[in-house]
PDB file of C-alpha atoms in Angstrom:
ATOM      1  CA  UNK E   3       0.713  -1.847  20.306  1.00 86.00           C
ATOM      2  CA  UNK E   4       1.010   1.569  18.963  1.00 88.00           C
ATOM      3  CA  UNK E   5       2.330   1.898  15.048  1.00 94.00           C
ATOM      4  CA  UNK E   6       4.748   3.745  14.808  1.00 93.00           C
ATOM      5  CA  UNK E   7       6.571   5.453  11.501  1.00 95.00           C
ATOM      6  CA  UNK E   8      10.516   5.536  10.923  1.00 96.00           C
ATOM      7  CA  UNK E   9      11.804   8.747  11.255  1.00 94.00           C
ATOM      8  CA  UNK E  10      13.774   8.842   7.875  1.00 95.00           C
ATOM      9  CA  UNK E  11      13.680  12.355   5.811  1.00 94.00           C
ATOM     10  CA  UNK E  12      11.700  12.469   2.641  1.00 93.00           C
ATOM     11  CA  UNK E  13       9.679   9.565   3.981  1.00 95.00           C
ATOM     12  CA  UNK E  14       6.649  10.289   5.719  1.00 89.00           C
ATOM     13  CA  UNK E  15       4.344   7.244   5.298  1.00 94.00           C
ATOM     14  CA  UNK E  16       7.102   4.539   6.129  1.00 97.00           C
ATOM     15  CA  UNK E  17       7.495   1.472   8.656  1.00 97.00           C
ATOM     16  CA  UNK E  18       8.770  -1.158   9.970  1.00 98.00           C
ATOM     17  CA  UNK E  19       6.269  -4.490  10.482  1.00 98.00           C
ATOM     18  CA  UNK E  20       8.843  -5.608  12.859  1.00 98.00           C
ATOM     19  CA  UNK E  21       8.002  -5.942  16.797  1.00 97.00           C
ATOM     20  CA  UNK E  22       4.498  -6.809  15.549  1.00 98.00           C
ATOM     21  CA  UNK E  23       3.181  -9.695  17.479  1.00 98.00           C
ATOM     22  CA  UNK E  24       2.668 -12.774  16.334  1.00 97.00           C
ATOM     23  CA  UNK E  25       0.963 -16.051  17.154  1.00 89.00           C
ATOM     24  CA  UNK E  26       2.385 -18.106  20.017  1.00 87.00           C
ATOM     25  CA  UNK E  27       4.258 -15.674  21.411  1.00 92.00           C
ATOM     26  CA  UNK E  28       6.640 -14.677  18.387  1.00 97.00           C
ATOM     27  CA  UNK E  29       7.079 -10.960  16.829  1.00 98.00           C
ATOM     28  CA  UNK E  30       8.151 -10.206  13.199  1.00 98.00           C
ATOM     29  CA  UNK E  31      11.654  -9.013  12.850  1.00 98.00           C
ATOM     30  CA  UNK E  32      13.172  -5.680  12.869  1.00 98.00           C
ATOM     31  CA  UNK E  33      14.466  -4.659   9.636  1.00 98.00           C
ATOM     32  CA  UNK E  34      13.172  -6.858   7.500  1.00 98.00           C
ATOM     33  CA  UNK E  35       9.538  -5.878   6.461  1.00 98.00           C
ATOM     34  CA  UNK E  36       8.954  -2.123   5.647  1.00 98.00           C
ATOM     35  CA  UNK E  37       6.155  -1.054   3.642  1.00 98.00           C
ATOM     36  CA  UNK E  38       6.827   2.848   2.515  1.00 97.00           C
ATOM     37  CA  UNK E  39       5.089   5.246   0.203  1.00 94.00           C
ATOM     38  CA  UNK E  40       7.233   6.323  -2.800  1.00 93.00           C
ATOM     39  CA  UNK E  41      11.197   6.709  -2.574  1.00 97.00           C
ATOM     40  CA  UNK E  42      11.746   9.414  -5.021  1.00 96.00           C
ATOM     41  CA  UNK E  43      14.557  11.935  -4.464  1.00 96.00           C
ATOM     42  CA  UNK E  44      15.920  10.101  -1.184  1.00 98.00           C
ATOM     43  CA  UNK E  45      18.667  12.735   0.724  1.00 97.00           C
ATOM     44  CA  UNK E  46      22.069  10.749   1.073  1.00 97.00           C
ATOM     45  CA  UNK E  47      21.072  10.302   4.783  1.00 98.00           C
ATOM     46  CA  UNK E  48      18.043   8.266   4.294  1.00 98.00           C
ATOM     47  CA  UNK E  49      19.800   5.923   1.439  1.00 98.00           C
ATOM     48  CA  UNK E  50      22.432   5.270   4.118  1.00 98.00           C
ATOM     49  CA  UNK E  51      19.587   4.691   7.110  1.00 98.00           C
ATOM     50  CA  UNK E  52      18.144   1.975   4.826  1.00 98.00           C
ATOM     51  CA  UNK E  53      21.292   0.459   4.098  1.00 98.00           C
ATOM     52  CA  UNK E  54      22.232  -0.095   7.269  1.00 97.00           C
ATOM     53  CA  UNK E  55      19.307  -1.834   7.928  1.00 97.00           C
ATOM     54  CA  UNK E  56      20.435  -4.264   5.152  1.00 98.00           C
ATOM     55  CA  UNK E  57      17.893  -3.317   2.423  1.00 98.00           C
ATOM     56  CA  UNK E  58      18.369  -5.213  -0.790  1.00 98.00           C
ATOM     57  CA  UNK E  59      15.170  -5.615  -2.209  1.00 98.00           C
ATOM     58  CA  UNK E  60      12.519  -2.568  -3.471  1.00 98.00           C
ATOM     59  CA  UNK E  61       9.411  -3.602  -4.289  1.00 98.00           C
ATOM     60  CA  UNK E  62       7.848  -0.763  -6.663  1.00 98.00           C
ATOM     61  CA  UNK E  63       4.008  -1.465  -7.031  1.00 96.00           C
ATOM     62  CA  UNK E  64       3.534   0.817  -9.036  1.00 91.00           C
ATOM     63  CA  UNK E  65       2.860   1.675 -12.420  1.00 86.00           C
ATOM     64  CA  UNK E  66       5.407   3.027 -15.583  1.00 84.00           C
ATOM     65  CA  UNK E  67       4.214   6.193 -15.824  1.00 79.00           C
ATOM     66  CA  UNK E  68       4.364   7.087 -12.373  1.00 81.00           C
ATOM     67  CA  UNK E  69       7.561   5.307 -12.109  1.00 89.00           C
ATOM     68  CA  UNK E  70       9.066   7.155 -15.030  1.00 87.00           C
ATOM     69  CA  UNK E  71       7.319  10.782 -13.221  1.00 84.00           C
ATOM     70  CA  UNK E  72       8.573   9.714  -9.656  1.00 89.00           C
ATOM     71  CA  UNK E  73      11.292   7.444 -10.237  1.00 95.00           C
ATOM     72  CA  UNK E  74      12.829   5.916  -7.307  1.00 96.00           C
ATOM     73  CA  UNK E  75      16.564   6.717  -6.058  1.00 97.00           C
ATOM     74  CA  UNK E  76      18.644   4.052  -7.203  1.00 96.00           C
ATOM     75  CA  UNK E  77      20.775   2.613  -4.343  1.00 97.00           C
ATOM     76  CA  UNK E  78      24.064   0.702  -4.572  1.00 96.00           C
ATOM     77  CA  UNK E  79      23.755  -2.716  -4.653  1.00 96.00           C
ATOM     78  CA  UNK E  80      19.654  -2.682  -4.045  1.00 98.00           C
ATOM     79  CA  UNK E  81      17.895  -4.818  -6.514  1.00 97.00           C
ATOM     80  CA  UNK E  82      14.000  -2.747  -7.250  1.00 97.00           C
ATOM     81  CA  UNK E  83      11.328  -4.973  -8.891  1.00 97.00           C
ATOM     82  CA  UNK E  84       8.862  -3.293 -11.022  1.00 96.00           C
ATOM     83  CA  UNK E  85       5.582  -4.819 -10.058  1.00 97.00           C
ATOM     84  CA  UNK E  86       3.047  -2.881 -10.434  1.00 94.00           C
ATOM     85  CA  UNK E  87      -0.549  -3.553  -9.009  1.00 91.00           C
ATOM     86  CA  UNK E  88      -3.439  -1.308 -10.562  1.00 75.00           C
ATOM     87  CA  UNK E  89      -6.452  -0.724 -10.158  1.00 59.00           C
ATOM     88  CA  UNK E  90      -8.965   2.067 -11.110  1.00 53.00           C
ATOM     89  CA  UNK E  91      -8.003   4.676  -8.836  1.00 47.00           C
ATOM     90  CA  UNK E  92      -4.739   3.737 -10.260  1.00 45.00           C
ATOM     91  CA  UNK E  93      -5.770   4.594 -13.940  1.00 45.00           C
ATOM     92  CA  UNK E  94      -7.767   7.470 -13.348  1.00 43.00           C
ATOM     93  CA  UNK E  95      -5.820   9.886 -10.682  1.00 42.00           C
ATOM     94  CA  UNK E  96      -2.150   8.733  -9.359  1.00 42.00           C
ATOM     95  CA  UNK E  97      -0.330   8.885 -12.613  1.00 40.00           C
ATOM     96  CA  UNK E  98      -1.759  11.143 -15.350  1.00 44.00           C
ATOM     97  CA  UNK E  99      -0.178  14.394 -15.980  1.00 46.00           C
ATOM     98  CA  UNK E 100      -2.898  16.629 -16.268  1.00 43.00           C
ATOM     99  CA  UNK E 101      -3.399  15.963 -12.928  1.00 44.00           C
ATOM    100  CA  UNK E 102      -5.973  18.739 -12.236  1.00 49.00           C
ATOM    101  CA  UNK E 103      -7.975  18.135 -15.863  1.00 58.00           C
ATOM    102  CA  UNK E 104      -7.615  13.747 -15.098  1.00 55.00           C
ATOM    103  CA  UNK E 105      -9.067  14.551 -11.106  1.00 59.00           C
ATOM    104  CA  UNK E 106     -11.977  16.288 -12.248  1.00 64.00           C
ATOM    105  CA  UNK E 107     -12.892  13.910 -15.105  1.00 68.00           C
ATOM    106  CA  UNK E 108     -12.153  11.336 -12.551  1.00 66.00           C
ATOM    107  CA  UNK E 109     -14.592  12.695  -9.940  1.00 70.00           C
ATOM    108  CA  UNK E 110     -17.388  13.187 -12.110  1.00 71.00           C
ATOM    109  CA  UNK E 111     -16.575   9.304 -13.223  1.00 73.00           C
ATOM    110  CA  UNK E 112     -17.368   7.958  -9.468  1.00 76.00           C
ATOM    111  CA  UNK E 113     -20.259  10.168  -8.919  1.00 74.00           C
ATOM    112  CA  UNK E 114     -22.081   9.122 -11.797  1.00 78.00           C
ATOM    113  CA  UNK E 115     -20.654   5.021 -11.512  1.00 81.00           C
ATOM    114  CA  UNK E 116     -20.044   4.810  -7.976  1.00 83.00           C
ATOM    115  CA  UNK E 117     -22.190   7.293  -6.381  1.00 79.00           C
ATOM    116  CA  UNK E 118     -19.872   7.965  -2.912  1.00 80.00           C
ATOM    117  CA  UNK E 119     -15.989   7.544  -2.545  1.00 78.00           C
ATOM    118  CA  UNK E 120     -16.618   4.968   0.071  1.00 86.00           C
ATOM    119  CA  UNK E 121     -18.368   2.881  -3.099  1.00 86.00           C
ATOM    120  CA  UNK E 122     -15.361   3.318  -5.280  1.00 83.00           C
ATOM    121  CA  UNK E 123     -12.656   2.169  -3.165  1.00 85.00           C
ATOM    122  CA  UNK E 124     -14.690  -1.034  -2.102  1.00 89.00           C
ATOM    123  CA  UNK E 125     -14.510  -1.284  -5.900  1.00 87.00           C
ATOM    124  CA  UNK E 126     -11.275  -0.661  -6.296  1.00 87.00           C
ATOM    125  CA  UNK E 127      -9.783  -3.139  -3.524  1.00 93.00           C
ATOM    126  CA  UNK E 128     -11.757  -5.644  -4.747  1.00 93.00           C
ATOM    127  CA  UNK E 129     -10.352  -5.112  -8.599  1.00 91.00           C
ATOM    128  CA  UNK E 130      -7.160  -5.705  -6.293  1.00 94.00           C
ATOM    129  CA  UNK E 131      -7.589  -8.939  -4.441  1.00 96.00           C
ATOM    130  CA  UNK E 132      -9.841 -10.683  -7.086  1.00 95.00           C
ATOM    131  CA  UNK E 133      -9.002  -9.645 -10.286  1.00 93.00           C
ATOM    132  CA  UNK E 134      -6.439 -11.729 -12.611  1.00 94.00           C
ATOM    133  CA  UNK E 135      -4.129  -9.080 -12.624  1.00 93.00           C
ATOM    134  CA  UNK E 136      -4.283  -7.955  -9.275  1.00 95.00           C
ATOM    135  CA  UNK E 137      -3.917 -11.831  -8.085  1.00 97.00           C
ATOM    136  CA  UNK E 138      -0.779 -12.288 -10.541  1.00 96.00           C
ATOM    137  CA  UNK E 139       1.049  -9.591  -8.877  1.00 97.00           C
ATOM    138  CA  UNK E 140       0.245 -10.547  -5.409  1.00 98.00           C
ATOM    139  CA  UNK E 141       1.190 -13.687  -6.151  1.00 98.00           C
ATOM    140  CA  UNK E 142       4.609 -12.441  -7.403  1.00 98.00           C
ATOM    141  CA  UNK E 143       4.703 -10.141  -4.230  1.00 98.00           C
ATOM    142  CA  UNK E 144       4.566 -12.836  -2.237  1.00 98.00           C
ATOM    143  CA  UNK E 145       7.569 -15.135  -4.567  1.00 98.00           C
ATOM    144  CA  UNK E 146       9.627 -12.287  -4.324  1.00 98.00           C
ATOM    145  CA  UNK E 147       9.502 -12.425  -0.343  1.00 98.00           C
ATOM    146  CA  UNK E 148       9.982 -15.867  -0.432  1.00 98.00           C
ATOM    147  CA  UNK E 149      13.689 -15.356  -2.637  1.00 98.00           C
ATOM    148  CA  UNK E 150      14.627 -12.742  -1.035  1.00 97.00           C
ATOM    149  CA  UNK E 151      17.416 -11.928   1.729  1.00 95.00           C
ATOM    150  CA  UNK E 152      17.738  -9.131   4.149  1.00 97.00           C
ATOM    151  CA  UNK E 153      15.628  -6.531   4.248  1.00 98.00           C
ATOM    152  CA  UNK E 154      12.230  -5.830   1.840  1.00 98.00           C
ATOM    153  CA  UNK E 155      10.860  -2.514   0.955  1.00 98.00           C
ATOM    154  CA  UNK E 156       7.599  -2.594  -1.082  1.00 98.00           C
ATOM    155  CA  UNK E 157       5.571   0.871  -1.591  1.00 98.00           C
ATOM    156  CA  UNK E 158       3.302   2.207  -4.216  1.00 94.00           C
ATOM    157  CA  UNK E 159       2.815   6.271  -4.439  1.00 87.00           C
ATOM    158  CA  UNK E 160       0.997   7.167  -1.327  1.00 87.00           C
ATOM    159  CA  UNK E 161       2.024   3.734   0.736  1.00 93.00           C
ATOM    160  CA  UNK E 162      -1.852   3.669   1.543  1.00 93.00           C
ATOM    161  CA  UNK E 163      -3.878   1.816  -1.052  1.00 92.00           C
ATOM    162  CA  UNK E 164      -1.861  -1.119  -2.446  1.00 94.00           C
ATOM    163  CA  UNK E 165       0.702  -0.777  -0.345  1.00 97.00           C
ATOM    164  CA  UNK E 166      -1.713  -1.499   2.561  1.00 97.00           C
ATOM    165  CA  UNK E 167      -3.390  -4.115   0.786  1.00 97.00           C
ATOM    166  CA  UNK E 168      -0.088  -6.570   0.541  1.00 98.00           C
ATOM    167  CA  UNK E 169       0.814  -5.655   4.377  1.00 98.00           C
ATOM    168  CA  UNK E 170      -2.666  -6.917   5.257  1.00 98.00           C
ATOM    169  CA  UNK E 171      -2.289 -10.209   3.668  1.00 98.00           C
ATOM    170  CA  UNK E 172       1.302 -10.591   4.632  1.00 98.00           C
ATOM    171  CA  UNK E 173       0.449  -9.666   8.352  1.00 98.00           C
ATOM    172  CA  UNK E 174      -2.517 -12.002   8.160  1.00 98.00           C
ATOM    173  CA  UNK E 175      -0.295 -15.323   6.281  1.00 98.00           C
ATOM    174  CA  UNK E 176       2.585 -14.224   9.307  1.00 98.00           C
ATOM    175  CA  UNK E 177      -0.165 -14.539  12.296  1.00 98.00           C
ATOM    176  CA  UNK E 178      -0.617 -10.491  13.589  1.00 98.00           C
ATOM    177  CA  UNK E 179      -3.711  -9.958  15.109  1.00 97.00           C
ATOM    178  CA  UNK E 180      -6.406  -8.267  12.869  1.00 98.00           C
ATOM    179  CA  UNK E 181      -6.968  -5.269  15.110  1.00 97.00           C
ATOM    180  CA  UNK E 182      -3.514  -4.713  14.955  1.00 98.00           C
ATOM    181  CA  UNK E 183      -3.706  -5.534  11.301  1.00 98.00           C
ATOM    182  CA  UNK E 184      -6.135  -2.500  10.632  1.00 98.00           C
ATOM    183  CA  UNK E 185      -4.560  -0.287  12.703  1.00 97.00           C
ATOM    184  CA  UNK E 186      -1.577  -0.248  10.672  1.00 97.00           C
ATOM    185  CA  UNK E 187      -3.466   0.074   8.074  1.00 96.00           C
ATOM    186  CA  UNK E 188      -5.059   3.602   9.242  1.00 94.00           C
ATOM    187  CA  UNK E 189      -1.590   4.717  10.444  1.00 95.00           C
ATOM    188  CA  UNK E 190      -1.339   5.981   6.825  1.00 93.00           C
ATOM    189  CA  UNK E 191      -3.885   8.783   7.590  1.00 88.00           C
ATOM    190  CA  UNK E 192      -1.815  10.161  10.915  1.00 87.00           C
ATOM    191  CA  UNK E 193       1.727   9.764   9.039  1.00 82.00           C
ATOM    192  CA  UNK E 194       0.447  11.552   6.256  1.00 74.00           C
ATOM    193  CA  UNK E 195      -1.530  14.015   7.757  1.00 57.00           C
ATOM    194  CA  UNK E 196       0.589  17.085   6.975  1.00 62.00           C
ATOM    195  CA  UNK E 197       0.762  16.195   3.357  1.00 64.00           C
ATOM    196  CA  UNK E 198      -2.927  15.606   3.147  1.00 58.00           C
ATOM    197  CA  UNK E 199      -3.494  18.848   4.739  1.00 54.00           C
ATOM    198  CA  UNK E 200      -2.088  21.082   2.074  1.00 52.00           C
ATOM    199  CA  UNK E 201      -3.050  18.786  -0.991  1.00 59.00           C
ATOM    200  CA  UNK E 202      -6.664  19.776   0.636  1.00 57.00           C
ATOM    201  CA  UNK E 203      -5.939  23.039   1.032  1.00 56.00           C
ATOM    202  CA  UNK E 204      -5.381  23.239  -2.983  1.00 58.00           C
ATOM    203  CA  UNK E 205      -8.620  21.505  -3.772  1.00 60.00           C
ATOM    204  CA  UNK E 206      -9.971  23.653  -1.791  1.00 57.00           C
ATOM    205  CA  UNK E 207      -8.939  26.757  -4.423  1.00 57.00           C
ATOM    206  CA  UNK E 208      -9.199  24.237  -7.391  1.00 63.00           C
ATOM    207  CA  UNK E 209     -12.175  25.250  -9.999  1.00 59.00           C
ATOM    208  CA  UNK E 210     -14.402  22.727  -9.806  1.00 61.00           C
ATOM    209  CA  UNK E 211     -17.597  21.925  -8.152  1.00 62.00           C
ATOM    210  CA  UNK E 212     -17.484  21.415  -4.016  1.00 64.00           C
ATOM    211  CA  UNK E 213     -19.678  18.068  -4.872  1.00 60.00           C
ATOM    212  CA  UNK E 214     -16.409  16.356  -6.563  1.00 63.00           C
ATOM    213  CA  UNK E 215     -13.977  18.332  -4.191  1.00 61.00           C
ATOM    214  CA  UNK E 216     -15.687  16.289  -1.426  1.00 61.00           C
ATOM    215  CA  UNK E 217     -15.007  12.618  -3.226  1.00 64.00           C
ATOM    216  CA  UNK E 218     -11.333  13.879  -3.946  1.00 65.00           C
ATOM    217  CA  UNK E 219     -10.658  14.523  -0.457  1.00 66.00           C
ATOM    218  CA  UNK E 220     -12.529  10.945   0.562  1.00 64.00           C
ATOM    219  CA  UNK E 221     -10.074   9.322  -1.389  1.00 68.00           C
ATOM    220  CA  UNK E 222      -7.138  10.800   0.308  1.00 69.00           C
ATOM    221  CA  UNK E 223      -8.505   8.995   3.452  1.00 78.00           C
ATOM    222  CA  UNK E 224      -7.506   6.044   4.933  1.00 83.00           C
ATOM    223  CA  UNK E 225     -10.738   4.459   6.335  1.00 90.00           C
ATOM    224  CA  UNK E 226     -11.382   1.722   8.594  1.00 94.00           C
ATOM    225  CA  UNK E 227     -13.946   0.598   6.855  1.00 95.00           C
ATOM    226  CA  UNK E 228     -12.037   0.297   3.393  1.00 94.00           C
ATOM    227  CA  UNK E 229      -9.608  -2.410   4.919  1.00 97.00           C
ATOM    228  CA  UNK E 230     -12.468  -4.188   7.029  1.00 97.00           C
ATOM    229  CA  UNK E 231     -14.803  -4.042   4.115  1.00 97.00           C
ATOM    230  CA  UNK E 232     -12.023  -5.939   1.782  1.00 97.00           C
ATOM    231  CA  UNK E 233     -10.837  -8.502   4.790  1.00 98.00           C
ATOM    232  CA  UNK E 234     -15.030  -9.201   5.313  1.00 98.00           C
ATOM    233  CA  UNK E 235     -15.041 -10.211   1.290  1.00 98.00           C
ATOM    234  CA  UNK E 236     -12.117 -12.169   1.672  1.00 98.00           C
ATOM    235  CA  UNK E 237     -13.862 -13.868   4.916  1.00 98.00           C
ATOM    236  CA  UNK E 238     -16.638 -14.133   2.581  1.00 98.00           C
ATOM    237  CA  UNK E 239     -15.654 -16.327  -0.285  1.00 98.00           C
ATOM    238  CA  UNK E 240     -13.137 -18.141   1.447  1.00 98.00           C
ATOM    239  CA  UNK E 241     -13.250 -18.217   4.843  1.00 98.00           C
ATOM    240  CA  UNK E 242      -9.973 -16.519   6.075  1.00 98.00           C
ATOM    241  CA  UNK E 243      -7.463 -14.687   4.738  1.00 98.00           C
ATOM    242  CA  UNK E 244      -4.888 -17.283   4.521  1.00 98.00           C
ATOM    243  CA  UNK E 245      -7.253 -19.460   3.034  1.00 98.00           C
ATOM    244  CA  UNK E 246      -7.122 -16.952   0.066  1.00 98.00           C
ATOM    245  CA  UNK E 247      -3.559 -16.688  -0.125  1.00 98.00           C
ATOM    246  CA  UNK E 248      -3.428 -20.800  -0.624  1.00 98.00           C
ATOM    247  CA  UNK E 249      -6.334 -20.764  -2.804  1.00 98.00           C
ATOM    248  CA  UNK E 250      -6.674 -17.563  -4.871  1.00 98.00           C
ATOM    249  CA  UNK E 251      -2.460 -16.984  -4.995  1.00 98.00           C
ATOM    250  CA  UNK E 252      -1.598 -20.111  -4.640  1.00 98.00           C
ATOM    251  CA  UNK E 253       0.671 -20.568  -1.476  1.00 98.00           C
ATOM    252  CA  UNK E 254       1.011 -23.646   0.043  1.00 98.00           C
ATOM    253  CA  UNK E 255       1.655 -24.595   3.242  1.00 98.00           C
ATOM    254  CA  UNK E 256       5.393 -25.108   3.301  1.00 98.00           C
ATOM    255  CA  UNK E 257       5.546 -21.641   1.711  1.00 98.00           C
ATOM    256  CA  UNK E 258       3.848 -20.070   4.789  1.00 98.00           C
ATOM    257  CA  UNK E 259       6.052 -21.868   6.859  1.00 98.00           C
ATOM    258  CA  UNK E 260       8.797 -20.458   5.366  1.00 98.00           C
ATOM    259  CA  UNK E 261       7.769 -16.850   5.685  1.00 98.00           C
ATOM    260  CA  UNK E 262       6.820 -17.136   9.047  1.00 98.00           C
ATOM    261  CA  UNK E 263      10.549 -19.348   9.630  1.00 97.00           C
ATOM    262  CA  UNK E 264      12.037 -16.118   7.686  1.00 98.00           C
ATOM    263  CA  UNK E 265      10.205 -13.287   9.252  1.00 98.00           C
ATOM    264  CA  UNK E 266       9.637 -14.568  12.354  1.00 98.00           C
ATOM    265  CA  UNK E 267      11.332 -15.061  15.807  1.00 97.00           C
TER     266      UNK E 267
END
């Protein structure tokens, strides 16, 4: 099955989880799942497109500073939940506002801690799924989806990094196939490629050394191996993915029933 991105202006990294195959023989359904990137500035055509698809919840996972720089468009009769899931790469390049001064600092930080990009954002999705914070919003993540009617949003600023992270363990707790699973999860780098091709373009003219210009432009990326590499820890320490959403977040069985009775058909 081929990903594919809604076509919805001002929205480049955004879709649907609905048509996605499920186990015995079930799909998720259409408009009720869509993971985005951020929703700042939406033109009156897009609000409406997402209306009509009976949006009422936004999740926003990210944090107060780059809510208050990016704010989302408020829409009519949408309710948007602040919950914001951070993690290092959070703190040290999405949200500062000396963005070129904070990126250079920042690239320095992993070469000297981390050694490679690839090393960092192991790091960083593990901070995700295993630290206390990163497990209390999850777990939230995944109340919210249990409470809520019609159609979700959630999205963070680039709809890659922890906005991939809660589609992979909601497509994993909902049955979808992993390869499918990881595929949707490097969609990001296609849907995004003509942003990421002029945000290189600048580093390429930034001033600062070509050694942390290469780590900036590795963290743009949306690499197989950063989702596999955080589904093989899972897999790991607790044997499946859904056997770290009962134990680590604390869903129960009747829970996962429930989103799959929800989401499901």
């Amino acid at each position: 099955m081929n990903v594919q991105r809604m076509r919805l202006k001002k929205l480049n990294n955004t879709r649907d989880l609905g048509g996605f195959p499920v186990a015995d023989g079930k799909k998720i359904k259409r408009d009720k799942l869509i993971r985005s990137g951020r929703m700042h500035k939406l033109p009156p055509q897009t609000v409406s497109a997402l209306l009509k698809k009976g949006l009422t919840t936004i999740i926003d996972l990210r944090t107060e500073r780059e809510q208050h720089e990016y704010p989302d468009t408020k829409i009519n009769g949408v309710k948007t939940v602040n919950l914001p899931l951070v993690c290092t790469a959070t703190v040290g390049i999405t949200y500062t506002k000396s963005m070129a001064r904070t990126m250079l600092d920042e690239s320095k930080r992993i070469k000297t801690e981390f050694g490679t990009a690839d090393n960092y954002m192991s790091s960083m999705y593990e901070t995700v799924l295993f630290g206390d914070d990163g497990r209390r919003s999850l777990k939230e993540f995944f109340k919210i989806l249990l409470e809520a009617e019609g159609c979700v949003i959630w999205h963070c600023n680039a709809g890659k990094d922890r906005t991939g992270l809660c589609a992979m363990l909601l497509e994993f707790v909902l049955g979808v196939n992993e390869k499918l699973i990881i595929a949707d999860y490097c969609a990001s780098k296609k849907f995004q490629h003509t942003r990421r091709f002029w945000q290189k373009a600048a580093l390429v003219i930034a001033p600062m050394p070509r050694r942390f210009k290469h780590i900036l432009i590795a963290l743009m990326e949306a690499k197989p191996q950063y989702i596999i590499g955080a589904i093989d820890k899972i897999k790991e320490l607790y044997g499946c993915v859904t056997e770290y959403c009962k134990q680590s977040l604390g869903l129960t069985d009747e829970q996962i029933e429930l989103l799959k009775s929800k989401y499901t058909e």
